[in-house]
Amino acid sequence: MRVAIANDHAATELKFQVKEYLESKGYEVINFGTDTGDSCNYPEFGEAVGKAVVSGEADKGVLICGTGVGISIAANKVKGVRAVVCSEPVTARLSKMHNDSNIVAFGARIVGFETAKAILDAFFDTEYEGGRHQRRIDMIYEIEERQ
């Protein structure tokens, strides 16, 4: 599985830890984020991961900024992205099961590395249930089409 990852300056250290963790699990990680602590603009990185996931360059995405919120908002502007911000693994698991989320986001100022690992494991180890949930995913696609 190919995983697109991106971060802003607030999350560089956690991004490197997450990248190493994902690679240790056998994932190919494509880095779209900054590798320094120099101030930068998270919307560019959120968009880049969103485009990589939607185009098929990556199968899933991981976004990290200070809170996870700003970078996920940017990614969600890309048609076809369903990015979810998580501060614990239950939300990651349920968003995958019910919403077929394709990008997970979290904040380096909110979660530590151990919690980040639990969020990632829940997200990557959970399958979309489909069934009754598909109707709502279809409604999300319809909203996108009307824009």
mmCIF file of N, CA and C in Angstrom:
data_model
loop_
_atom_site.group_PDB
_atom_site.id
_atom_site.type_symbol
_atom_site.label_atom_id
_atom_site.label_comp_id
_atom_site.label_asym_id
_atom_site.label_seq_id
_atom_site.Cartn_x
_atom_site.Cartn_y
_atom_site.Cartn_z
ATOM 1 N N MET A 1 0.849 -1.180 0.000
ATOM 2 C CA MET A 1 0.000 0.000 0.000
ATOM 3 C C MET A 1 0.891 1.238 0.000
ATOM 4 N N ARG A 2 0.507 2.195 -0.822
ATOM 5 C CA ARG A 2 1.207 3.480 -0.887
ATOM 6 C C ARG A 2 0.451 4.498 -0.036
ATOM 7 N N VAL A 3 1.175 5.161 0.849
ATOM 8 C CA VAL A 3 0.588 6.137 1.759
ATOM 9 C C VAL A 3 1.236 7.492 1.520
ATOM 10 N N ALA A 4 0.415 8.482 1.187
ATOM 11 C CA ALA A 4 0.893 9.859 1.063
ATOM 12 C C ALA A 4 0.857 10.494 2.442
ATOM 13 N N ILE A 5 1.928 11.161 2.809
ATOM 14 C CA ILE A 5 1.989 11.814 4.120
ATOM 15 C C ILE A 5 2.430 13.254 3.932
ATOM 16 N N ALA A 6 1.876 14.138 4.744
ATOM 17 C CA ALA A 6 2.299 15.536 4.707
ATOM 18 C C ALA A 6 2.121 16.157 6.075
ATOM 19 N N ASN A 7 2.861 17.218 6.272
ATOM 20 C CA ASN A 7 2.864 17.932 7.548
ATOM 21 C C ASN A 7 3.261 19.373 7.318
ATOM 22 N N ASP A 8 3.001 20.182 8.339
ATOM 23 C CA ASP A 8 3.540 21.535 8.330
ATOM 24 C C ASP A 8 4.684 21.609 9.335
ATOM 25 N N HIS A 9 5.182 22.808 9.581
ATOM 26 C CA HIS A 9 6.330 23.006 10.465
ATOM 27 C C HIS A 9 6.082 22.564 11.906
ATOM 28 N N ALA A 10 4.835 22.560 12.350
ATOM 29 C CA ALA A 10 4.518 22.170 13.725
ATOM 30 C C ALA A 10 4.609 20.665 13.932
ATOM 31 N N ALA A 11 4.691 19.910 12.840
ATOM 32 C CA ALA A 11 4.573 18.448 12.950
ATOM 33 C C ALA A 11 5.725 17.687 12.298
ATOM 34 N N THR A 12 6.827 18.361 12.047
ATOM 35 C CA THR A 12 7.927 17.696 11.342
ATOM 36 C C THR A 12 8.459 16.496 12.119
ATOM 37 N N GLU A 13 8.705 16.656 13.385
ATOM 38 C CA GLU A 13 9.257 15.557 14.189
ATOM 39 C C GLU A 13 8.298 14.366 14.216
ATOM 40 N N LEU A 14 7.016 14.628 14.463
ATOM 41 C CA LEU A 14 6.043 13.534 14.500
ATOM 42 C C LEU A 14 5.903 12.883 13.128
ATOM 43 N N LYS A 15 5.978 13.670 12.051
ATOM 44 C CA LYS A 15 5.897 13.109 10.703
ATOM 45 C C LYS A 15 7.000 12.084 10.487
ATOM 46 N N PHE A 16 8.226 12.410 10.889
ATOM 47 C CA PHE A 16 9.337 11.466 10.706
ATOM 48 C C PHE A 16 9.108 10.182 11.503
ATOM 49 N N GLN A 17 8.571 10.302 12.718
ATOM 50 C CA GLN A 17 8.272 9.117 13.527
ATOM 51 C C GLN A 17 7.186 8.273 12.865
ATOM 52 N N VAL A 18 6.146 8.923 12.391
ATOM 53 C CA VAL A 18 5.031 8.231 11.739
ATOM 54 C C VAL A 18 5.502 7.572 10.451
ATOM 55 N N LYS A 19 6.300 8.269 9.679
ATOM 56 C CA LYS A 19 6.821 7.714 8.429
ATOM 57 C C LYS A 19 7.603 6.433 8.697
ATOM 58 N N GLU A 20 8.483 6.478 9.672
ATOM 59 C CA GLU A 20 9.277 5.296 10.030
ATOM 60 C C GLU A 20 8.374 4.156 10.505
ATOM 61 N N TYR A 21 7.369 4.494 11.304
ATOM 62 C CA TYR A 21 6.438 3.478 11.808
ATOM 63 C C TYR A 21 5.688 2.808 10.655
ATOM 64 N N LEU A 22 5.163 3.606 9.742
ATOM 65 C CA LEU A 22 4.420 3.048 8.608
ATOM 66 C C LEU A 22 5.331 2.192 7.726
ATOM 67 N N GLU A 23 6.546 2.643 7.511
ATOM 68 C CA GLU A 23 7.485 1.849 6.711
ATOM 69 C C GLU A 23 7.825 0.531 7.396
ATOM 70 N N SER A 24 7.902 0.534 8.714
ATOM 71 C CA SER A 24 8.185 -0.704 9.454
ATOM 72 C C SER A 24 7.044 -1.710 9.315
ATOM 73 N N LYS A 25 5.868 -1.216 8.980
ATOM 74 C CA LYS A 25 4.702 -2.082 8.775
ATOM 75 C C LYS A 25 4.570 -2.502 7.308
ATOM 76 N N GLY A 26 5.509 -2.089 6.482
ATOM 77 C CA GLY A 26 5.529 -2.510 5.089
ATOM 78 C C GLY A 26 4.876 -1.564 4.110
ATOM 79 N N TYR A 27 4.453 -0.395 4.557
ATOM 80 C CA TYR A 27 3.835 0.576 3.658
ATOM 81 C C TYR A 27 4.914 1.379 2.926
ATOM 82 N N GLU A 28 4.641 1.717 1.684
ATOM 83 C CA GLU A 28 5.484 2.653 0.948
ATOM 84 C C GLU A 28 4.965 4.049 1.264
ATOM 85 N N VAL A 29 5.808 4.912 1.780
ATOM 86 C CA VAL A 29 5.388 6.243 2.212
ATOM 87 C C VAL A 29 5.946 7.291 1.251
ATOM 88 N N ILE A 30 5.044 8.111 0.725
ATOM 89 C CA ILE A 30 5.403 9.202 -0.171
ATOM 90 C C ILE A 30 5.279 10.502 0.621
ATOM 91 N N ASN A 31 6.383 11.201 0.783
ATOM 92 C CA ASN A 31 6.434 12.395 1.620
ATOM 93 C C ASN A 31 6.126 13.653 0.810
ATOM 94 N N PHE A 32 5.020 14.312 1.143
ATOM 95 C CA PHE A 32 4.640 15.574 0.513
ATOM 96 C C PHE A 32 4.828 16.761 1.463
ATOM 97 N N GLY A 33 5.278 16.505 2.681
ATOM 98 C CA GLY A 33 5.360 17.556 3.686
ATOM 99 C C GLY A 33 6.713 18.216 3.754
ATOM 100 N N THR A 34 6.809 19.168 4.664
ATOM 101 C CA THR A 34 8.074 19.835 4.901
ATOM 102 C C THR A 34 8.960 18.950 5.772
ATOM 103 N N ASP A 35 10.257 19.112 5.620
ATOM 104 C CA ASP A 35 11.205 18.347 6.430
ATOM 105 C C ASP A 35 11.951 19.244 7.405
ATOM 106 N N THR A 36 11.478 20.486 7.558
ATOM 107 C CA THR A 36 12.128 21.429 8.468
ATOM 108 C C THR A 36 11.089 22.049 9.398
ATOM 109 N N GLY A 37 11.571 22.785 10.357
ATOM 110 C CA GLY A 37 10.696 23.508 11.265
ATOM 111 C C GLY A 37 10.420 24.931 10.812
ATOM 112 N N ASP A 38 10.845 25.273 9.603
ATOM 113 C CA ASP A 38 10.615 26.619 9.078
ATOM 114 C C ASP A 38 9.126 26.811 8.774
ATOM 115 N N SER A 39 8.610 27.962 9.113
ATOM 116 C CA SER A 39 7.199 28.255 8.896
ATOM 117 C C SER A 39 6.811 28.009 7.432
ATOM 118 N N CYS A 40 5.659 27.360 7.252
ATOM 119 C CA CYS A 40 5.181 27.041 5.907
ATOM 120 C C CYS A 40 3.650 27.054 5.917
ATOM 121 N N ASN A 41 3.058 26.777 4.784
ATOM 122 C CA ASN A 41 1.613 26.865 4.625
ATOM 123 C C ASN A 41 0.997 25.484 4.458
ATOM 124 N N TYR A 42 0.273 25.035 5.483
ATOM 125 C CA TYR A 42 -0.317 23.695 5.476
ATOM 126 C C TYR A 42 -1.325 23.446 4.354
ATOM 127 N N PRO A 43 -2.052 24.459 3.838
ATOM 128 C CA PRO A 43 -3.015 24.139 2.775
ATOM 129 C C PRO A 43 -2.362 23.501 1.548
ATOM 130 N N GLU A 44 -1.158 23.924 1.214
ATOM 131 C CA GLU A 44 -0.463 23.339 0.064
ATOM 132 C C GLU A 44 -0.237 21.843 0.263
ATOM 133 N N PHE A 45 0.121 21.463 1.471
ATOM 134 C CA PHE A 45 0.420 20.058 1.757
ATOM 135 C C PHE A 45 -0.850 19.216 1.842
ATOM 136 N N GLY A 46 -1.905 19.790 2.403
ATOM 137 C CA GLY A 46 -3.181 19.078 2.445
ATOM 138 C C GLY A 46 -3.714 18.816 1.051
ATOM 139 N N GLU A 47 -3.614 19.817 0.195
ATOM 140 C CA GLU A 47 -4.056 19.652 -1.190
ATOM 141 C C GLU A 47 -3.219 18.596 -1.914
ATOM 142 N N ALA A 48 -1.916 18.616 -1.710
ATOM 143 C CA ALA A 48 -1.035 17.661 -2.402
ATOM 144 C C ALA A 48 -1.381 16.218 -2.035
ATOM 145 N N VAL A 49 -1.622 15.961 -0.763
ATOM 146 C CA VAL A 49 -1.991 14.602 -0.346
ATOM 147 C C VAL A 49 -3.372 14.251 -0.875
ATOM 148 N N GLY A 50 -4.301 15.192 -0.809
ATOM 149 C CA GLY A 50 -5.639 14.940 -1.352
ATOM 150 C C GLY A 50 -5.584 14.549 -2.812
ATOM 151 N N LYS A 51 -4.821 15.287 -3.606
ATOM 152 C CA LYS A 51 -4.696 14.983 -5.032
ATOM 153 C C LYS A 51 -4.022 13.636 -5.255
ATOM 154 N N ALA A 52 -3.018 13.317 -4.451
ATOM 155 C CA ALA A 52 -2.323 12.033 -4.600
ATOM 156 C C ALA A 52 -3.260 10.862 -4.322
ATOM 157 N N VAL A 53 -4.110 11.002 -3.323
ATOM 158 C CA VAL A 53 -5.048 9.926 -2.976
ATOM 159 C C VAL A 53 -6.124 9.790 -4.049
ATOM 160 N N VAL A 54 -6.710 10.888 -4.452
ATOM 161 C CA VAL A 54 -7.797 10.842 -5.437
ATOM 162 C C VAL A 54 -7.302 10.340 -6.797
ATOM 163 N N SER A 55 -6.080 10.697 -7.160
ATOM 164 C CA SER A 55 -5.540 10.286 -8.463
ATOM 165 C C SER A 55 -5.086 8.831 -8.478
ATOM 166 N N GLY A 56 -4.933 8.236 -7.301
ATOM 167 C CA GLY A 56 -4.445 6.864 -7.234
ATOM 168 C C GLY A 56 -2.947 6.755 -7.071
ATOM 169 N N GLU A 57 -2.256 7.889 -7.040
ATOM 170 C CA GLU A 57 -0.821 7.850 -6.779
ATOM 171 C C GLU A 57 -0.553 7.225 -5.411
ATOM 172 N N ALA A 58 -1.468 7.471 -4.477
ATOM 173 C CA ALA A 58 -1.411 6.873 -3.139
ATOM 174 C C ALA A 58 -2.758 6.228 -2.849
ATOM 175 N N ASP A 59 -2.725 5.198 -2.016
ATOM 176 C CA ASP A 59 -3.964 4.507 -1.647
ATOM 177 C C ASP A 59 -4.685 5.200 -0.494
ATOM 178 N N LYS A 60 -3.923 5.732 0.435
ATOM 179 C CA LYS A 60 -4.455 6.431 1.608
ATOM 180 C C LYS A 60 -3.538 7.595 1.920
ATOM 181 N N GLY A 61 -4.002 8.476 2.821
ATOM 182 C CA GLY A 61 -3.198 9.622 3.208
ATOM 183 C C GLY A 61 -3.161 9.838 4.704
ATOM 184 N N VAL A 62 -2.089 10.472 5.153
ATOM 185 C CA VAL A 62 -1.910 10.861 6.550
ATOM 186 C C VAL A 62 -1.481 12.315 6.560
ATOM 187 N N LEU A 63 -2.187 13.125 7.332
ATOM 188 C CA LEU A 63 -1.893 14.554 7.445
ATOM 189 C C LEU A 63 -1.651 14.924 8.898
ATOM 190 N N ILE A 64 -0.634 15.751 9.120
ATOM 191 C CA ILE A 64 -0.314 16.170 10.485
ATOM 192 C C ILE A 64 0.043 17.647 10.476
ATOM 193 N N CYS A 65 -0.662 18.425 11.273
ATOM 194 C CA CYS A 65 -0.281 19.812 11.533
ATOM 195 C C CYS A 65 -0.392 20.010 13.036
ATOM 196 N N GLY A 66 -0.497 21.233 13.492
ATOM 197 C CA GLY A 66 -0.585 21.469 14.935
ATOM 198 C C GLY A 66 -1.768 20.766 15.571
ATOM 199 N N THR A 67 -2.947 20.906 14.950
ATOM 200 C CA THR A 67 -4.169 20.276 15.473
ATOM 201 C C THR A 67 -4.716 19.186 14.559
ATOM 202 N N GLY A 68 -4.294 19.171 13.305
ATOM 203 C CA GLY A 68 -4.859 18.271 12.304
ATOM 204 C C GLY A 68 -6.034 18.887 11.574
ATOM 205 N N VAL A 69 -6.557 19.974 12.094
ATOM 206 C CA VAL A 69 -7.769 20.561 11.536
ATOM 207 C C VAL A 69 -7.507 21.317 10.235
ATOM 208 N N GLY A 70 -6.601 22.266 10.261
ATOM 209 C CA GLY A 70 -6.372 23.101 9.075
ATOM 210 C C GLY A 70 -5.970 22.300 7.862
ATOM 211 N N ILE A 71 -5.036 21.398 8.028
ATOM 212 C CA ILE A 71 -4.533 20.608 6.906
ATOM 213 C C ILE A 71 -5.610 19.667 6.365
ATOM 214 N N SER A 72 -6.489 19.189 7.245
ATOM 215 C CA SER A 72 -7.577 18.313 6.783
ATOM 216 C C SER A 72 -8.655 19.120 6.061
ATOM 217 N N ILE A 73 -8.913 20.336 6.499
ATOM 218 C CA ILE A 73 -9.866 21.194 5.786
ATOM 219 C C ILE A 73 -9.385 21.419 4.360
ATOM 220 N N ALA A 74 -8.090 21.709 4.210
ATOM 221 C CA ALA A 74 -7.531 21.912 2.877
ATOM 222 C C ALA A 74 -7.689 20.658 2.027
ATOM 223 N N ALA A 75 -7.364 19.506 2.577
ATOM 224 C CA ALA A 75 -7.488 18.251 1.824
ATOM 225 C C ALA A 75 -8.929 17.984 1.427
ATOM 226 N N ASN A 76 -9.862 18.292 2.314
ATOM 227 C CA ASN A 76 -11.277 18.036 2.028
ATOM 228 C C ASN A 76 -11.836 18.917 0.917
ATOM 229 N N LYS A 77 -11.100 19.918 0.494
ATOM 230 C CA LYS A 77 -11.522 20.739 -0.644
ATOM 231 C C LYS A 77 -11.270 20.029 -1.972
ATOM 232 N N VAL A 78 -10.458 18.964 -1.940
ATOM 233 C CA VAL A 78 -10.178 18.184 -3.149
ATOM 234 C C VAL A 78 -11.326 17.195 -3.349
ATOM 235 N N LYS A 79 -11.953 17.256 -4.501
ATOM 236 C CA LYS A 79 -13.097 16.397 -4.815
ATOM 237 C C LYS A 79 -12.697 14.931 -4.663
ATOM 238 N N GLY A 80 -13.460 14.209 -3.850
ATOM 239 C CA GLY A 80 -13.204 12.793 -3.632
ATOM 240 C C GLY A 80 -12.488 12.472 -2.333
ATOM 241 N N VAL A 81 -12.037 13.498 -1.646
ATOM 242 C CA VAL A 81 -11.346 13.290 -0.365
ATOM 243 C C VAL A 81 -12.369 13.225 0.760
ATOM 244 N N ARG A 82 -12.150 12.300 1.660
ATOM 245 C CA ARG A 82 -12.911 12.206 2.904
ATOM 246 C C ARG A 82 -11.879 12.086 4.033
ATOM 247 N N ALA A 83 -11.351 13.247 4.438
ATOM 248 C CA ALA A 83 -10.332 13.299 5.487
ATOM 249 C C ALA A 83 -11.001 13.481 6.842
ATOM 250 N N VAL A 84 -10.507 12.771 7.828
ATOM 251 C CA VAL A 84 -11.059 12.829 9.176
ATOM 252 C C VAL A 84 -9.956 13.187 10.160
ATOM 253 N N VAL A 85 -10.268 14.088 11.086
ATOM 254 C CA VAL A 85 -9.335 14.446 12.152
ATOM 255 C C VAL A 85 -9.640 13.546 13.351
ATOM 256 N N CYS A 86 -8.602 12.921 13.879
ATOM 257 C CA CYS A 86 -8.777 12.007 15.008
ATOM 258 C C CYS A 86 -7.812 12.348 16.131
ATOM 259 N N SER A 87 -8.297 12.262 17.357
ATOM 260 C CA SER A 87 -7.414 12.411 18.511
ATOM 261 C C SER A 87 -7.373 11.126 19.324
ATOM 262 N N GLU A 88 -8.089 10.104 18.826
ATOM 263 C CA GLU A 88 -8.090 8.783 19.458
ATOM 264 C C GLU A 88 -8.483 7.746 18.411
ATOM 265 N N PRO A 89 -8.220 6.476 18.647
ATOM 266 C CA PRO A 89 -8.422 5.460 17.611
ATOM 267 C C PRO A 89 -9.871 5.092 17.306
ATOM 268 N N VAL A 90 -10.786 5.304 18.207
ATOM 269 C CA VAL A 90 -12.179 4.921 17.946
ATOM 270 C C VAL A 90 -12.742 5.699 16.764
ATOM 271 N N THR A 91 -12.491 7.001 16.726
ATOM 272 C CA THR A 91 -12.960 7.816 15.613
ATOM 273 C C THR A 91 -12.325 7.367 14.305
ATOM 274 N N ALA A 92 -11.059 7.029 14.335
ATOM 275 C CA ALA A 92 -10.378 6.540 13.129
ATOM 276 C C ALA A 92 -11.040 5.265 12.615
ATOM 277 N N ARG A 93 -11.315 4.346 13.514
ATOM 278 C CA ARG A 93 -11.941 3.072 13.127
ATOM 279 C C ARG A 93 -13.347 3.294 12.579
ATOM 280 N N LEU A 94 -14.157 4.065 13.273
ATOM 281 C CA LEU A 94 -15.541 4.275 12.846
ATOM 282 C C LEU A 94 -15.630 5.113 11.567
ATOM 283 N N SER A 95 -14.721 6.072 11.402
ATOM 284 C CA SER A 95 -14.757 6.869 10.171
ATOM 285 C C SER A 95 -14.412 6.011 8.956
ATOM 286 N N LYS A 96 -13.579 5.027 9.158
ATOM 287 C CA LYS A 96 -13.240 4.110 8.065
ATOM 288 C C LYS A 96 -14.414 3.165 7.805
ATOM 289 N N MET A 97 -14.997 2.609 8.860
ATOM 290 C CA MET A 97 -16.111 1.668 8.727
ATOM 291 C C MET A 97 -17.336 2.305 8.101
ATOM 292 N N HIS A 98 -17.680 3.485 8.540
ATOM 293 C CA HIS A 98 -18.953 4.105 8.163
ATOM 294 C C HIS A 98 -18.834 5.156 7.065
ATOM 295 N N ASN A 99 -17.697 5.845 6.995
ATOM 296 C CA ASN A 99 -17.547 6.957 6.052
ATOM 297 C C ASN A 99 -16.542 6.685 4.946
ATOM 298 N N ASP A 100 -15.921 5.520 4.977
ATOM 299 C CA ASP A 100 -14.893 5.160 3.992
ATOM 300 C C ASP A 100 -13.859 6.278 3.859
ATOM 301 N N SER A 101 -13.424 6.812 5.000
ATOM 302 C CA SER A 101 -12.426 7.879 4.999
ATOM 303 C C SER A 101 -11.166 7.404 4.291
ATOM 304 N N ASN A 102 -10.582 8.294 3.485
ATOM 305 C CA ASN A 102 -9.383 7.908 2.758
ATOM 306 C C ASN A 102 -8.131 8.656 3.221
ATOM 307 N N ILE A 103 -8.316 9.595 4.131
ATOM 308 C CA ILE A 103 -7.192 10.311 4.730
ATOM 309 C C ILE A 103 -7.467 10.484 6.218
ATOM 310 N N VAL A 104 -6.456 10.222 7.028
ATOM 311 C CA VAL A 104 -6.562 10.438 8.466
ATOM 312 C C VAL A 104 -5.634 11.590 8.835
ATOM 313 N N ALA A 105 -6.095 12.437 9.746
ATOM 314 C CA ALA A 105 -5.311 13.591 10.187
ATOM 315 C C ALA A 105 -5.308 13.640 11.704
ATOM 316 N N PHE A 106 -4.234 14.169 12.249
ATOM 317 C CA PHE A 106 -4.158 14.399 13.688
ATOM 318 C C PHE A 106 -3.169 15.515 13.955
ATOM 319 N N GLY A 107 -3.191 16.006 15.185
ATOM 320 C CA GLY A 107 -2.377 17.155 15.539
ATOM 321 C C GLY A 107 -1.167 16.794 16.372
ATOM 322 N N ALA A 108 -0.018 17.301 15.979
ATOM 323 C CA ALA A 108 1.214 17.067 16.731
ATOM 324 C C ALA A 108 1.179 17.748 18.097
ATOM 325 N N ARG A 109 0.347 18.771 18.223
ATOM 326 C CA ARG A 109 0.204 19.454 19.513
ATOM 327 C C ARG A 109 -0.895 18.813 20.359
ATOM 328 N N ILE A 110 -1.565 17.815 19.798
ATOM 329 C CA ILE A 110 -2.704 17.184 20.464
ATOM 330 C C ILE A 110 -2.395 15.756 20.887
ATOM 331 N N VAL A 111 -1.778 14.979 20.001
ATOM 332 C CA VAL A 111 -1.493 13.576 20.307
ATOM 333 C C VAL A 111 0.011 13.324 20.297
ATOM 334 N N GLY A 112 0.435 12.397 21.110
ATOM 335 C CA GLY A 112 1.822 11.948 21.100
ATOM 336 C C GLY A 112 1.989 10.794 20.125
ATOM 337 N N PHE A 113 3.207 10.319 20.018
ATOM 338 C CA PHE A 113 3.511 9.274 19.051
ATOM 339 C C PHE A 113 2.755 7.975 19.337
ATOM 340 N N GLU A 114 2.621 7.587 20.587
ATOM 341 C CA GLU A 114 1.918 6.336 20.911
ATOM 342 C C GLU A 114 0.442 6.415 20.507
ATOM 343 N N THR A 115 -0.193 7.544 20.763
ATOM 344 C CA THR A 115 -1.583 7.715 20.341
ATOM 345 C C THR A 115 -1.670 7.773 18.825
ATOM 346 N N ALA A 116 -0.714 8.434 18.190
ATOM 347 C CA ALA A 116 -0.687 8.481 16.720
ATOM 348 C C ALA A 116 -0.617 7.067 16.143
ATOM 349 N N LYS A 117 0.210 6.213 16.721
ATOM 350 C CA LYS A 117 0.307 4.823 16.254
ATOM 351 C C LYS A 117 -1.028 4.100 16.404
ATOM 352 N N ALA A 118 -1.701 4.302 17.520
ATOM 353 C CA ALA A 118 -3.004 3.657 17.733
ATOM 354 C C ALA A 118 -4.032 4.153 16.726
ATOM 355 N N ILE A 119 -4.008 5.439 16.422
ATOM 356 C CA ILE A 119 -4.911 6.014 15.419
ATOM 357 C C ILE A 119 -4.611 5.403 14.046
ATOM 358 N N LEU A 120 -3.350 5.349 13.687
ATOM 359 C CA LEU A 120 -2.954 4.783 12.396
ATOM 360 C C LEU A 120 -3.345 3.317 12.281
ATOM 361 N N ASP A 121 -3.098 2.547 13.318
ATOM 362 C CA ASP A 121 -3.457 1.125 13.290
ATOM 363 C C ASP A 121 -4.957 0.947 13.113
ATOM 364 N N ALA A 122 -5.740 1.735 13.844
ATOM 365 C CA ALA A 122 -7.195 1.640 13.715
ATOM 366 C C ALA A 122 -7.636 2.005 12.304
ATOM 367 N N PHE A 123 -7.050 3.052 11.746
ATOM 368 C CA PHE A 123 -7.419 3.516 10.411
ATOM 369 C C PHE A 123 -7.033 2.496 9.337
ATOM 370 N N PHE A 124 -5.809 2.021 9.379
ATOM 371 C CA PHE A 124 -5.320 1.125 8.326
ATOM 372 C C PHE A 124 -5.803 -0.314 8.477
ATOM 373 N N ASP A 125 -6.169 -0.720 9.669
ATOM 374 C CA ASP A 125 -6.607 -2.104 9.890
ATOM 375 C C ASP A 125 -8.112 -2.295 9.767
ATOM 376 N N THR A 126 -8.849 -1.225 9.501
ATOM 377 C CA THR A 126 -10.305 -1.288 9.433
ATOM 378 C C THR A 126 -10.761 -1.205 7.986
ATOM 379 N N GLU A 127 -11.764 -1.997 7.658
ATOM 380 C CA GLU A 127 -12.351 -1.990 6.317
ATOM 381 C C GLU A 127 -13.673 -1.223 6.328
ATOM 382 N N TYR A 128 -13.991 -0.637 5.208
ATOM 383 C CA TYR A 128 -15.282 0.020 5.019
ATOM 384 C C TYR A 128 -16.376 -1.041 4.977
ATOM 385 N N GLU A 129 -17.459 -0.821 5.719
ATOM 386 C CA GLU A 129 -18.558 -1.782 5.782
ATOM 387 C C GLU A 129 -19.471 -1.746 4.564
ATOM 388 N N GLY A 130 -19.570 -0.587 3.915
ATOM 389 C CA GLY A 130 -20.484 -0.474 2.786
ATOM 390 C C GLY A 130 -21.927 -0.598 3.256
ATOM 391 N N GLY A 131 -22.719 -1.319 2.489
ATOM 392 C CA GLY A 131 -24.118 -1.549 2.869
ATOM 393 C C GLY A 131 -24.873 -0.264 3.110
ATOM 394 N N ARG A 132 -25.490 -0.166 4.276
ATOM 395 C CA ARG A 132 -26.341 0.977 4.608
ATOM 396 C C ARG A 132 -25.578 2.297 4.597
ATOM 397 N N HIS A 133 -24.261 2.241 4.730
ATOM 398 C CA HIS A 133 -23.457 3.464 4.749
ATOM 399 C C HIS A 133 -23.222 4.037 3.350
ATOM 400 N N GLN A 134 -23.320 3.196 2.334
ATOM 401 C CA GLN A 134 -23.015 3.638 0.982
ATOM 402 C C GLN A 134 -23.956 4.751 0.517
ATOM 403 N N ARG A 135 -25.203 4.682 0.939
ATOM 404 C CA ARG A 135 -26.170 5.725 0.559
ATOM 405 C C ARG A 135 -25.678 7.101 0.986
ATOM 406 N N ARG A 136 -25.083 7.174 2.160
ATOM 407 C CA ARG A 136 -24.598 8.472 2.648
ATOM 408 C C ARG A 136 -23.332 8.912 1.926
ATOM 409 N N ILE A 137 -22.479 7.965 1.592
ATOM 410 C CA ILE A 137 -21.290 8.296 0.806
ATOM 411 C C ILE A 137 -21.731 8.825 -0.559
ATOM 412 N N ASP A 138 -22.726 8.185 -1.145
ATOM 413 C CA ASP A 138 -23.266 8.662 -2.420
ATOM 414 C C ASP A 138 -23.816 10.083 -2.300
ATOM 415 N N MET A 139 -24.438 10.390 -1.171
ATOM 416 C CA MET A 139 -24.950 11.742 -0.952
ATOM 417 C C MET A 139 -23.802 12.756 -0.887
ATOM 418 N N ILE A 140 -22.687 12.361 -0.292
ATOM 419 C CA ILE A 140 -21.511 13.243 -0.248
ATOM 420 C C ILE A 140 -21.008 13.498 -1.657
ATOM 421 N N TYR A 141 -20.941 12.443 -2.472
ATOM 422 C CA TYR A 141 -20.533 12.620 -3.876
ATOM 423 C C TYR A 141 -21.487 13.570 -4.601
ATOM 424 N N GLU A 142 -22.776 13.456 -4.331
ATOM 425 C CA GLU A 142 -23.755 14.345 -4.967
ATOM 426 C C GLU A 142 -23.516 15.798 -4.585
ATOM 427 N N ILE A 143 -23.187 16.031 -3.332
ATOM 428 C CA ILE A 143 -22.871 17.398 -2.891
ATOM 429 C C ILE A 143 -21.678 17.933 -3.683
ATOM 430 N N GLU A 144 -20.659 17.104 -3.829
ATOM 431 C CA GLU A 144 -19.488 17.530 -4.597
ATOM 432 C C GLU A 144 -19.833 17.866 -6.043
ATOM 433 N N GLU A 145 -20.686 17.052 -6.624
ATOM 434 C CA GLU A 145 -21.068 17.262 -8.025
ATOM 435 C C GLU A 145 -21.848 18.558 -8.232
ATOM 436 N N ARG A 146 -22.567 19.004 -7.202
ATOM 437 C CA ARG A 146 -23.356 20.230 -7.315
ATOM 438 C C ARG A 146 -22.514 21.489 -7.152
ATOM 439 N N GLN A 147 -21.289 21.370 -6.760
ATOM 440 C CA GLN A 147 -20.437 22.540 -6.517
ATOM 441 C C GLN A 147 -19.914 23.121 -7.816
#
